[in-house]
Each structure stands twice: as structure tokens, then as C-alpha cells.
Short mmCIF file of C-alpha atoms (C1' of nucleotides) in Angstrom, two decimals:
data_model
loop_
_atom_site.label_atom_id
_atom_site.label_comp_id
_atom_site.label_asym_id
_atom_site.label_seq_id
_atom_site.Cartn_x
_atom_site.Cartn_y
_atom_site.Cartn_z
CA UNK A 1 135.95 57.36 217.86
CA UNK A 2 135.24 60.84 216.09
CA UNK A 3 132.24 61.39 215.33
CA UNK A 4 132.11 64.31 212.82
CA UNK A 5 134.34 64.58 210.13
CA UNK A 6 137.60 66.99 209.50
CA UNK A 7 136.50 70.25 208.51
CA UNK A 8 138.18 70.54 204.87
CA UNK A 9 140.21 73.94 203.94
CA UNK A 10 137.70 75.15 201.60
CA UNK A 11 134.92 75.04 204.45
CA UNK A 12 137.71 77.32 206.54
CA UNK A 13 138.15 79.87 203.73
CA UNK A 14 134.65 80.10 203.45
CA UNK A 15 134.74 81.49 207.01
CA UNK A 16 137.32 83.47 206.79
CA UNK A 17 136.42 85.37 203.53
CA UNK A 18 133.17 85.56 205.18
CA UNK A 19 135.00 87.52 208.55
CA UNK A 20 137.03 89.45 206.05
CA UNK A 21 133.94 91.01 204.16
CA UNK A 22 133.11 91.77 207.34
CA UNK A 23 135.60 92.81 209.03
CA UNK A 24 136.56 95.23 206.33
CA UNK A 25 133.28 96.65 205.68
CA UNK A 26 132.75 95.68 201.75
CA UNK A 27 129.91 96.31 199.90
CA UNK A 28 128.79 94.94 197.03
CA UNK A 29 130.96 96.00 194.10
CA UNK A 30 133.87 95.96 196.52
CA UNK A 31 137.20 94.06 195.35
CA UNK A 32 138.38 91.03 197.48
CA UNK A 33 141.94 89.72 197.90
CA UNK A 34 143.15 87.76 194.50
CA UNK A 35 143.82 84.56 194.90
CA UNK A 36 146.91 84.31 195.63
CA UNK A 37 146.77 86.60 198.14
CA UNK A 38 144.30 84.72 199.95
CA UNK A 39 146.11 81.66 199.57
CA UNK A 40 149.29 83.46 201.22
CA UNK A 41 147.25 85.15 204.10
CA UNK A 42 145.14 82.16 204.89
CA UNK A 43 148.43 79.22 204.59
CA UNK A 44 145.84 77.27 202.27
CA UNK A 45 146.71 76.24 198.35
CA UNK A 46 145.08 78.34 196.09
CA UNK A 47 143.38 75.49 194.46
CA UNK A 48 141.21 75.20 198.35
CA UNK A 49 140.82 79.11 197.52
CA UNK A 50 139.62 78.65 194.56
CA UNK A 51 136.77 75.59 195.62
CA UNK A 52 135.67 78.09 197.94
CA UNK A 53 135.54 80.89 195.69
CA UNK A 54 134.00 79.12 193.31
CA UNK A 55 130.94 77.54 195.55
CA UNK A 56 130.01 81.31 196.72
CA UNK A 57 129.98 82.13 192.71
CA UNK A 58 127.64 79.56 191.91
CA UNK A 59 125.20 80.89 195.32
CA UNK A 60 125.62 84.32 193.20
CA UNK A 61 127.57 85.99 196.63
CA UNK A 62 130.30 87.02 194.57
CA UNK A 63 131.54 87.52 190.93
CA UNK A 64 134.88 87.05 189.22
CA UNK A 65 136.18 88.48 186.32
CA UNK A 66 139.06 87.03 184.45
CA UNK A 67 141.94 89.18 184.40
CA UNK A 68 140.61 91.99 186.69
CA UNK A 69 139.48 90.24 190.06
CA UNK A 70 136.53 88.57 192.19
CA UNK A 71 134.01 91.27 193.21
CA UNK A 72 131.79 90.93 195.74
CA UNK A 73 128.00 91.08 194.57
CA UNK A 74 124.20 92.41 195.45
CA UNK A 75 122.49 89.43 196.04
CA UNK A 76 119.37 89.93 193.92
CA UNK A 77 120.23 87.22 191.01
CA UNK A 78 118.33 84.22 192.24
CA UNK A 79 120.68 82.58 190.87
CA UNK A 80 121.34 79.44 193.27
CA UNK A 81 117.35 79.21 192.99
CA UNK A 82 117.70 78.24 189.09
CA UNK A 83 120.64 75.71 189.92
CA UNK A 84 118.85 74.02 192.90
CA UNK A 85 115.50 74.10 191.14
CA UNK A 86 116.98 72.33 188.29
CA UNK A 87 118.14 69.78 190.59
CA UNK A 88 114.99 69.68 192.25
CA UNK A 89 113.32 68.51 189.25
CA UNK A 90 115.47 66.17 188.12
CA UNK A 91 114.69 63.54 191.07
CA UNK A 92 111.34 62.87 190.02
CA UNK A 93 109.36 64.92 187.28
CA UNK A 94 105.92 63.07 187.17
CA UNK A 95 104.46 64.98 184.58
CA UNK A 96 100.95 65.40 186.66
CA UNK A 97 102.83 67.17 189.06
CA UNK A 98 105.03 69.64 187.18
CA UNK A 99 101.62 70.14 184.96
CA UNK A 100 99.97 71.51 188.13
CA UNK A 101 102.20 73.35 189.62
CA UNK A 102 102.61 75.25 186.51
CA UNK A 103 99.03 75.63 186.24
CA UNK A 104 98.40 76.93 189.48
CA UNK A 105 101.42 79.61 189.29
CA UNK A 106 100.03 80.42 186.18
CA UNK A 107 96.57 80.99 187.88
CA UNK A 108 98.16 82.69 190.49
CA UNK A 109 99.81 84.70 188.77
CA UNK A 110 97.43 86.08 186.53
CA UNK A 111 95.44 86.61 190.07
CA UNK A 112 98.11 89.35 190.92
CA UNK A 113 98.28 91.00 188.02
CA UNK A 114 95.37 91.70 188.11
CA UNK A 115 95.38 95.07 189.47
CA UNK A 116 98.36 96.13 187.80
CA UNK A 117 96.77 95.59 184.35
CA UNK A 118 96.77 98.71 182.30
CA UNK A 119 95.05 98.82 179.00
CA UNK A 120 98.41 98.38 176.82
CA UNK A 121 99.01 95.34 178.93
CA UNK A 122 95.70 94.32 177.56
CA UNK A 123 96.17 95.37 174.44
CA UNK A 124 99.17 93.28 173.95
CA UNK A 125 97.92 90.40 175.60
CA UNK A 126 95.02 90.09 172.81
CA UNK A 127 97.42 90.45 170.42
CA UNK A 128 99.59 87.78 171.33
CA UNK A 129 95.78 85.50 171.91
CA UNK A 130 94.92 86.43 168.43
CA UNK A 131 98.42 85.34 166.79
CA UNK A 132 98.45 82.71 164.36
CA UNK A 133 101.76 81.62 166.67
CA UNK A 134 101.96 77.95 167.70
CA UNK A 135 100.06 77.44 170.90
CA UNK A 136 103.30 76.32 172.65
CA UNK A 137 105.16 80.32 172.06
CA UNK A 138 101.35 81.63 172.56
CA UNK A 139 101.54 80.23 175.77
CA UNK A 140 104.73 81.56 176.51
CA UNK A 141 104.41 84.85 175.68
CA UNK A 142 101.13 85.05 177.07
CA UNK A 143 102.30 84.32 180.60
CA UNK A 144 105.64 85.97 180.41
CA UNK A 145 103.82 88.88 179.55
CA UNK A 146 101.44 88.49 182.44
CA UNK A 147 104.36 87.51 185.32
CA UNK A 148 105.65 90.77 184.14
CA UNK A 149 103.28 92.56 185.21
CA UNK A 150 102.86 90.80 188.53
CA UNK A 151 105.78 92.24 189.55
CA UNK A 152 107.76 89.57 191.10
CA UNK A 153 110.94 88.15 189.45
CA UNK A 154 111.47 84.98 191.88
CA UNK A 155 107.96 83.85 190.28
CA UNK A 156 108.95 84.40 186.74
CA UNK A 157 112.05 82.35 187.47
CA UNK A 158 110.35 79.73 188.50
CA UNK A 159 107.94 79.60 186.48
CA UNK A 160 110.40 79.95 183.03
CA UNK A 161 112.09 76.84 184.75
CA UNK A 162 109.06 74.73 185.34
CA UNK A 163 108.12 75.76 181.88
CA UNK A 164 111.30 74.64 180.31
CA UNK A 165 111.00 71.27 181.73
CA UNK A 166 107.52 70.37 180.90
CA UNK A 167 108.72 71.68 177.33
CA UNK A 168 111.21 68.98 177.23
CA UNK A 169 108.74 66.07 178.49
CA UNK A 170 104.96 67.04 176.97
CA UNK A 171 103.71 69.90 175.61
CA UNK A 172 99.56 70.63 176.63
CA UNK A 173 98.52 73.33 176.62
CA UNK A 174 95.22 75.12 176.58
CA UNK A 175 92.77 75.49 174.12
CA UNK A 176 91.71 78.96 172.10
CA UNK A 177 89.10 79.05 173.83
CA UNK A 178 90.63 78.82 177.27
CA UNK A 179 92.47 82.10 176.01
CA UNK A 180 90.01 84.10 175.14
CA UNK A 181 88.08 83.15 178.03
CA UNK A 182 91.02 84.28 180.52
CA UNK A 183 91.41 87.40 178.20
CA UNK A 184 87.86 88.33 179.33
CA UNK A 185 88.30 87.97 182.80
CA UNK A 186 91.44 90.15 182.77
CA UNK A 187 89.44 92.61 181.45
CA UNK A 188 86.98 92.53 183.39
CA UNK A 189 89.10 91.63 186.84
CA UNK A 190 86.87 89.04 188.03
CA UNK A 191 88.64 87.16 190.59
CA UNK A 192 86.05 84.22 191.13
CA UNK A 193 85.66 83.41 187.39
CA UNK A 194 89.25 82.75 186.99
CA UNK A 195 88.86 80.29 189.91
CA UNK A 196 86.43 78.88 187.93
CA UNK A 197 88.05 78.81 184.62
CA UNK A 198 90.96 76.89 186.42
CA UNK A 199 88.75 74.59 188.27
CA UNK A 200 88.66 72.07 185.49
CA UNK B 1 133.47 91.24 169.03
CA UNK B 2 132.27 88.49 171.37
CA UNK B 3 130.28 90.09 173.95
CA UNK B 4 129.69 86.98 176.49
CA UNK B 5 132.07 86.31 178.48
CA UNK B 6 134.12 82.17 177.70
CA UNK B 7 132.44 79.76 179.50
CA UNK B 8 134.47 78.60 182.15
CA UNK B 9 135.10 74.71 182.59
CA UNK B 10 133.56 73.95 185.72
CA UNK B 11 130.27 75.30 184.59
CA UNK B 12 130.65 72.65 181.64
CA UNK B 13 131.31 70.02 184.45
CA UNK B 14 127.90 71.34 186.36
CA UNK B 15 125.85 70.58 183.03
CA UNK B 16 127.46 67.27 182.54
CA UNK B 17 127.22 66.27 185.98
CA UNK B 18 123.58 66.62 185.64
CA UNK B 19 122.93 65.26 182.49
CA UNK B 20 125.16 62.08 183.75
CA UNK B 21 121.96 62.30 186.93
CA UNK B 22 119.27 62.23 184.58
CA UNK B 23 120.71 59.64 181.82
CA UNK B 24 121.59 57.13 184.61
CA UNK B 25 118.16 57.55 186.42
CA UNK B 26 120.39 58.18 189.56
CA UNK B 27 118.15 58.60 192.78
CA UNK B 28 119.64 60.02 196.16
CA UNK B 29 122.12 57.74 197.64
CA UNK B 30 123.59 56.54 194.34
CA UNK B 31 127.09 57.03 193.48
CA UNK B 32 128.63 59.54 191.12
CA UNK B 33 132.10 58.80 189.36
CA UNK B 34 134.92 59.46 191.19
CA UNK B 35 136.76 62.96 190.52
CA UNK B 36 139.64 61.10 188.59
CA UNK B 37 137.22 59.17 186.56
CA UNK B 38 135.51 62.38 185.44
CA UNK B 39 138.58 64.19 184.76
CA UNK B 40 139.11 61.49 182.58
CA UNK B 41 135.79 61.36 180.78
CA UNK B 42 134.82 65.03 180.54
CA UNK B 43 138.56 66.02 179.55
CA UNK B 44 138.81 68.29 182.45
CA UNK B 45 141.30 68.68 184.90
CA UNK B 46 140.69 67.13 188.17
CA UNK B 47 140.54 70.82 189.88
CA UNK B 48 137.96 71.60 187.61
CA UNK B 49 136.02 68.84 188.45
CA UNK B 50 136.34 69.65 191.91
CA UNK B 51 135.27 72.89 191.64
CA UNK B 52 132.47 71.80 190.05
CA UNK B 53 131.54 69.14 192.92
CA UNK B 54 132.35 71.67 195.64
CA UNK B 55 129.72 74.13 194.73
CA UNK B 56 127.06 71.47 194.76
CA UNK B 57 128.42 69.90 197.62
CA UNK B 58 127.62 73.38 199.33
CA UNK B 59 124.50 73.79 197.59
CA UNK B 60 123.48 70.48 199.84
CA UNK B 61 122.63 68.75 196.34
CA UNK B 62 125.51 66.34 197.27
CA UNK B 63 127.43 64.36 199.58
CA UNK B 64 131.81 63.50 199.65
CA UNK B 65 133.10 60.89 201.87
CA UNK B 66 136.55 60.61 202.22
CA UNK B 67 137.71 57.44 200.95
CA UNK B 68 134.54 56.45 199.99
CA UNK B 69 132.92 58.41 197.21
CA UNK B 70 130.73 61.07 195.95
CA UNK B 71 127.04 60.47 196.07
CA UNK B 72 123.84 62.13 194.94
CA UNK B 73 121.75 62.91 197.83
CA UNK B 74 118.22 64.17 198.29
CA UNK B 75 117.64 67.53 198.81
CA UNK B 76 117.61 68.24 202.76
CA UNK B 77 118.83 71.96 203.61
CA UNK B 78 121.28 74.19 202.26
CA UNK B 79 124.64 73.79 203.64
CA UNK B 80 124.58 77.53 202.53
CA UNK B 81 122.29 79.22 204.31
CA UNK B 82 123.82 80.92 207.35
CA UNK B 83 126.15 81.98 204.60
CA UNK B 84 123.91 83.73 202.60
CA UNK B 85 122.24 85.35 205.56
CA UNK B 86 125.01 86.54 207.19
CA UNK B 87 127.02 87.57 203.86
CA UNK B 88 123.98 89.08 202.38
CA UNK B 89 121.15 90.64 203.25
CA UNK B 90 118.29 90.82 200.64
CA UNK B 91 117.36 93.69 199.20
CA UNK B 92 113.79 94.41 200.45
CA UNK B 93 112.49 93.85 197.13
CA UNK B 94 113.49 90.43 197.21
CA UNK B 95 112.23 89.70 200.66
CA UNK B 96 108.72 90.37 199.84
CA UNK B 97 108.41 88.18 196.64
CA UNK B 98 110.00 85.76 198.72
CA UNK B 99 107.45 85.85 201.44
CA UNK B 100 104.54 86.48 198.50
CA UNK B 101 105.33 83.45 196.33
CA UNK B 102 105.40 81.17 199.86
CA UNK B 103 102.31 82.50 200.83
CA UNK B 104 100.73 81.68 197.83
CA UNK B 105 102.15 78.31 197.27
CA UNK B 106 100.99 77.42 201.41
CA UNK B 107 96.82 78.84 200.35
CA UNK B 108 96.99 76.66 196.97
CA UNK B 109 98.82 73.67 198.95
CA UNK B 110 95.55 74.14 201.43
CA UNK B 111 93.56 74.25 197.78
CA UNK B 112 95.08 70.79 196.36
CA UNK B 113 95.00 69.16 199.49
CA UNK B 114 91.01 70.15 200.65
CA UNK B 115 89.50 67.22 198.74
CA UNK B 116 92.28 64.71 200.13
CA UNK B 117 92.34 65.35 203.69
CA UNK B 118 90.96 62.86 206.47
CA UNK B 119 89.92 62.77 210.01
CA UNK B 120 92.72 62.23 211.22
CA UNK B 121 94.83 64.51 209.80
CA UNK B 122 92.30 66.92 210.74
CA UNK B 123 93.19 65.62 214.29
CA UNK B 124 96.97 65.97 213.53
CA UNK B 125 96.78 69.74 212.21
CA UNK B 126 94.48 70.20 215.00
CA UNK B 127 96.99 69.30 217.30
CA UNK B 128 99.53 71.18 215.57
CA UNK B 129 97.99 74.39 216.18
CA UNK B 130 96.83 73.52 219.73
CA UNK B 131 100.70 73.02 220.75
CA UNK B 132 102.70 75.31 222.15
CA UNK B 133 106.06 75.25 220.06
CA UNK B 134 107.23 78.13 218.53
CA UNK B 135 105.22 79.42 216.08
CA UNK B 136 108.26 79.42 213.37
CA UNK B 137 108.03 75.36 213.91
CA UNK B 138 104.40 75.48 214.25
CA UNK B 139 104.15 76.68 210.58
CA UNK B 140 106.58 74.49 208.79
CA UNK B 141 104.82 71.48 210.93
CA UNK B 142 101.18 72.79 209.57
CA UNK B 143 102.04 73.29 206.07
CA UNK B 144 104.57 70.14 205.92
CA UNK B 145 101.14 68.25 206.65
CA UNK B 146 99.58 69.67 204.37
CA UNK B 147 101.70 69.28 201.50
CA UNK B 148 102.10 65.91 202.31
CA UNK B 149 98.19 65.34 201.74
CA UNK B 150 98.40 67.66 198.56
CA UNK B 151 100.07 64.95 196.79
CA UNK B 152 102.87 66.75 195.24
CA UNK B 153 106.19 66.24 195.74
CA UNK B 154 107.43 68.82 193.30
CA UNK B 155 105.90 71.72 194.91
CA UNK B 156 106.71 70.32 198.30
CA UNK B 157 110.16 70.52 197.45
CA UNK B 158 110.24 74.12 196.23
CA UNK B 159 107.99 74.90 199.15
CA UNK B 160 110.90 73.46 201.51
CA UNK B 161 113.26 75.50 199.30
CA UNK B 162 111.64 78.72 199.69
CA UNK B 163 111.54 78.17 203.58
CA UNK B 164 113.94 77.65 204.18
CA UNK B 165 115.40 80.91 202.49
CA UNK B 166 113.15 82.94 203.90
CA UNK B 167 113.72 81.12 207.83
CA UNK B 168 117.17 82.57 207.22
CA UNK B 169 116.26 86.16 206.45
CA UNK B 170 113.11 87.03 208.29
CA UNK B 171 110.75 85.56 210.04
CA UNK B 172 107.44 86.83 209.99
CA UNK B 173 104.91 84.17 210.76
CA UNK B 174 100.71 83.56 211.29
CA UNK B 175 99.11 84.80 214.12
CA UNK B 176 97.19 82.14 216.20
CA UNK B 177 93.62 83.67 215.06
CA UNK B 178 95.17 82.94 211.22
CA UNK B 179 95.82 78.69 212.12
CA UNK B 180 92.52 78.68 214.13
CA UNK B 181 90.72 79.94 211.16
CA UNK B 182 92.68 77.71 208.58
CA UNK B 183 91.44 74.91 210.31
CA UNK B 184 88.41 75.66 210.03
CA UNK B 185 88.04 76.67 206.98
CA UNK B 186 89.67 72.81 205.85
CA UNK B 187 87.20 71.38 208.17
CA UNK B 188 84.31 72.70 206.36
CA UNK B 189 85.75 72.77 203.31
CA UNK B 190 85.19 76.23 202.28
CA UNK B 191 87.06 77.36 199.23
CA UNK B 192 86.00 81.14 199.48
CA UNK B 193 86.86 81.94 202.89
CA UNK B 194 89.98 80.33 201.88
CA UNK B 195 90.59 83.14 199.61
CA UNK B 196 89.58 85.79 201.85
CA UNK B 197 91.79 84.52 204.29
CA UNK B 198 94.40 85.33 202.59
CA UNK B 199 93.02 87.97 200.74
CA UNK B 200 94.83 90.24 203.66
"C1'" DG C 1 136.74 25.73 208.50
"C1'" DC C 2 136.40 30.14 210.63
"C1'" DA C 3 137.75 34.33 212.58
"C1'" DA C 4 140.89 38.07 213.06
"C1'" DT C 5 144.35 40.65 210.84
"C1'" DC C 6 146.72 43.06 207.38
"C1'" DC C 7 147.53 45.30 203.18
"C1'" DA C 8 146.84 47.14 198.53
"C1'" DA C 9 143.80 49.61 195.59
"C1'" DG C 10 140.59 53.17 195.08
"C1'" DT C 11 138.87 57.56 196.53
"C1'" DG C 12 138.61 62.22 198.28
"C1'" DG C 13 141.71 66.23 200.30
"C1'" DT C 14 145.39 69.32 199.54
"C1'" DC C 15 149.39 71.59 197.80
"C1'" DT C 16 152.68 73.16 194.30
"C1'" DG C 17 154.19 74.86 190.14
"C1'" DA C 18 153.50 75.77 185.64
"C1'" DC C 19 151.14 77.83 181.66
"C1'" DC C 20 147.58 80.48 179.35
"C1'" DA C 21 144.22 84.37 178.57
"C1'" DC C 22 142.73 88.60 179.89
"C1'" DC C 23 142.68 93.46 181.79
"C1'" DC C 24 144.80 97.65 182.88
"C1'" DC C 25 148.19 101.04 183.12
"C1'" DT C 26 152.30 103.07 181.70
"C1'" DA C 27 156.19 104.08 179.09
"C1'" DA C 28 157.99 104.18 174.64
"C1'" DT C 29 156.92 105.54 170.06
"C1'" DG C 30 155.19 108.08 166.06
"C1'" DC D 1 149.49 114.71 171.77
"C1'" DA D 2 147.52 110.41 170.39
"C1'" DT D 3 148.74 105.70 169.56
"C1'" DT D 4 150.75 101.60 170.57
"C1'" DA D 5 153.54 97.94 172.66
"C1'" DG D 6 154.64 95.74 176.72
"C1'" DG D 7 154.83 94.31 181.56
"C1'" DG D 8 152.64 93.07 185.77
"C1'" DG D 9 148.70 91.47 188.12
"C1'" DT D 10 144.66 88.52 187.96
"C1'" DG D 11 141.67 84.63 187.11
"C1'" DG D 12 141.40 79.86 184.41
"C1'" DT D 13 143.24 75.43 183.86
"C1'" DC D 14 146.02 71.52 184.09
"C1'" DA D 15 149.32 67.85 185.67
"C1'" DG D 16 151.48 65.55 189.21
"C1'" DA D 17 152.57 64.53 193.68
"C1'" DC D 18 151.43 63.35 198.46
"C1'" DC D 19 148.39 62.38 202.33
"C1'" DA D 20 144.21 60.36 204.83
"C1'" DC D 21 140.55 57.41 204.76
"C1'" DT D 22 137.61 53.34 203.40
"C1'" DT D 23 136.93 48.94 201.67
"C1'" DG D 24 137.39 44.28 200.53
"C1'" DG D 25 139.99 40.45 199.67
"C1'" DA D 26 144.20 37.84 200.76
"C1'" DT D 27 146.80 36.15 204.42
"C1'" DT D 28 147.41 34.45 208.73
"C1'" DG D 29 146.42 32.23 213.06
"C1'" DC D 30 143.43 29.48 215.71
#
DNA sequence: GCAATCCAAGTGGTCTGACCACCCCTAATG
DNA sequence: CATTAGGGGTGGTCAGACCACTTGGATTGC
């Protein structure tokens, strides 16, 4: 007749970890219980402590370190993004689709930049065009170096996963000509030509 | 003179785990090995392997029941996220990339999906707009549309992703005058005033 | 023959106790 | 006084034992 299912321990201790942070004020950096404590002052094994402790790990909430303790953490790794988006793409990576979206951060990305671009930025950027590197590391400097600049880390992560992936199933990627092309609209900050450029 | 840190089991188990996904072409709903069965193959204890399955179980990435199994399961929400937003708030740094890299997924899902979209889902976004739910749900009904007629799963998926984050921390939403000019902007088709749009 | 029942096997859920490896601090050592 | 050895606390891992729940087939009763 009941409907939803026993909440397990490590669900509980989740909770109450959760009240204690609170409770006690921590920060990040701040020490929690050990283990065993926990497992005293919350009548659970330590092994439910530990499937608790070790789920708010993997979200990046807190960090342990063998010998010394589990610390809570800043949340500013992304690090459940890399783990879920990994996940993501296993279900179904049609190539068409990971090719796009890659294309159109890549677009995008370049697109906010924009005004950041100082001439050292550009500078390296024509370097790295000009290399006699395989296109596949040109490529990947070339828009490393440009997510850089656009300032946001939770696109670079995404993007260095999507790239990663579409490394391991093909590998197209643009011509020299493409390159140079985007090189001169960097320099020149035209919005509507690199709308263009990407059109095709 | 090692300077990273051993690493630890359960993140071995994590790798396998998804390696086992991909090699079996498993699809959400099929069944994983059971815990013992792992143990047994990966040379792990069972705890570790429970660990391991307790950390994606709160990621959402996949289902235990009791007596039953463990089964893959397609990604709906985080079982995680009040966690994270009451544990943790984000740093404000982290907020806004957030919010940027939705915003610009949502104007290049509009992009992708110009050339695709019919009457009637003119009619339906139409009717989105017009209602009067909250405008939190009026935005993930809009753009759910719309990725839908993009034709992409993939970034569909990491749009859901980054919504859902970002529902949990703050909430800052369109203003009506925004939708009313998104629609028409897909009626007529206009890729420029597209931009400008969301230029601001 | 067919339906209802029961039970054993398989599975997740949890706890305990035992080691190991590692870090830190302190007391013994030189 | 500096160095070192050791002990205690902490996380990391494993093995084994139960329990609770689900399932499916064997048994039973009609």
C-alpha cells in the first residue's frame, strides 16, 4: 500500500550534514566531523556515512583528504557539470549534433571575445593560424586561446568536453582558409561577418 | 615525489561504469550489473562499488530498486539540486556565466530552429506567451518548444542541465515585451533583430 | 487444466570490524 | 637545538554478515 519508497540512511545523512553546516556556521575550508564521528552522532554505519560523503564529493560540495579530514569546499569547480555532461553524451552522440553544437559555441564564443581582444591576444592567435601544427591541435589551441579570453570558465568546460568527444568519433575541422578568414574578422571586430563566415 | 594525489577506487568504478554504458549500447531503462556482480568483475569491494553507484544515483544519472536492480535512466533532474542551493551559494562569478552561456544557447536554439518552425508551432509559442503562468514556467515552456523544433537533442539536454542549475540559484527571467518581440521576430524570420534582441 | 499460493534465489540496504596508508604533532634522541 | 621515530587520528578499502524487497517458478488446491 506505500506508495513511496523508504528513505535510505545515506539520503538522512545527507540532511543532516547539510543542518550541521548550517547549524554551525562553516565556511568553505571549514573541517567537518570524521567519519566516525558522524557515524557515532548520527546512529548510522560509517559505510552509509561514507555513500553520503562520497555523493557530495563527486557534486564538488566538499573535499576529503586522506589522512587529514573532509573539508568543506567553494563551489566554483563545475565539477558535477563535467561528470553529468559526460553522461549526457553518452546516450546518443549523433555526430551532426555534437558537430554543431561545437560549432556554434565556437562562434559564440569568438562573438564575446570580441571586445576583450587585445593585440597580444591577436598576436598569438596568428601565430598559432600560421603553425605548421596539425589542424586538429590548431584547432585546439586556437579556441582555447579564444574561450580564454571570453572570460567564462563554464563555457570552456564545456566546450573542452564536447571537443574531447567529437575527437574520439571524427575529426573535421576547418580549412586554412576558414582561419585566416576568422583571424581577419577578429581583427577587425566585425560581428556580422562572422555570422556569415559560420553560415555555411 | 608524486605530486597527485592516489586515485581512489570508486572513481575507477565511475570510469568503468561508464565505459560498461557505452560498450553495451545501454539506453535508459536498461539494467546495470548488480553491486555483487561488479565487485566481482572490477575487483572492488562491494562498498566501493556502492559508493560509486550512490553518487550517480544522486546525480539523477541512475535509478536503485530494492530487490530489483540498478538501472540506467535518462537524464530527468538532479536529485541534487536543493542540495547544492541550499549548501552553496555560487560565487557571483559563476552565476553570471551561468545565466550568459543559457542565454546564448536559448538565441542560437531560436537560430537552428528559424528555418524548421511551422504554423502551428507558431500557434503553440503564441499561446505560450499569451498565458498567464508564471513567467519562470513560461520560459522553460517557450524555449522547451523551441529546442524541440531545433532538432538537437544534445544541446537540449545541456540546455535542461543548465536550467535547471540556474532555477535553483536565481531566477531572473524575460520581461513580457522580450517574448512578444521573440515571436515576432520567428514569425518573420528575421535573423538581425534576433541579434539585437539580445544584443542587451 | 488452471488459478492461487508459497518459497528460494537474487538484489539492494545496512552494519560491523578489521586492516592499510597517510598526516600531523609530540616526545625521545642525537 | 635540530632531527627523528612513533603514536593517534583520519580517510580508503575490503570481507562478511544480516535484513528487506522483488521476482519467478514450483507446489498446491480447486
Amino acid at each position: 500500500m506505500s506508495k513511496s519508497s523508504k528513505p535510505k540512511v545515506y539520503q538522512g545523512v545527507l540532511e543532516e550534514v547539510r543542518m550541521y553546516i548550517r547549524d554551525n556556521h562553516l565556511s568553505p575550508g571549514d573541517k567537518l566531523p570524521s567519519e566516525r564521528e558522524l557515524s557515532d552522532k548520527l546512529q548510522a554505519g560509517r559505510s552509509s556515512i561514507r555513500e553520503a560523503l562520497r555523493a557530495l564529493e563527486l557534486l564538488g560540495l566538499i573535499e576529503t583528504r586522506h589522512g587529514e579530514g573532509t573539508f568543506l569546499r567553494s563551489y566554483q569547480s563545475l565539477q558535477s557539470v563535467e561528470l553529468l555532461s559526460s553522461f549526457i553524451l553518452l546516450e546518443d552522440q549523433t555526430r551532426n549534433e555534437l558537430h554543431q553544437v561545437k560549432r556554434m559555441i565556437e562562434k559564440e564564443a569568438v562573438k564575446m571575445a570580441l571586445p576583450l581582444i587585445q593585440e597580444d591576444t591577436l598576436t598569438k592567435l596568428e601565430a598559432i593560424v600560421k603553425s605548421s601544427a596539425p589542424s586538429e591541435k590548431k584547432h585546439i589551441d586556437f579556441f582555447t586561446c579564444v574561450l580564454q579570453q571570453a572570460n567564462n570558465k563554464l563555457l570552456l568546460k564545456i566546450w573542452m568536453l564536447l571537443e574531447e568527444f567529437s575527437h574520439s568519433i571524427d575529426s573535421v575541422y576547418e580549412s586554412q582558409v576558414f582561419y585566416d578568414k576568422l583571424l581577419e574578422i577578429i581583427a577587425e571586430k566585425d560581428n556580422n561577418a562572422l555570422e556569415s563566415l559560420y553560415e555555411q
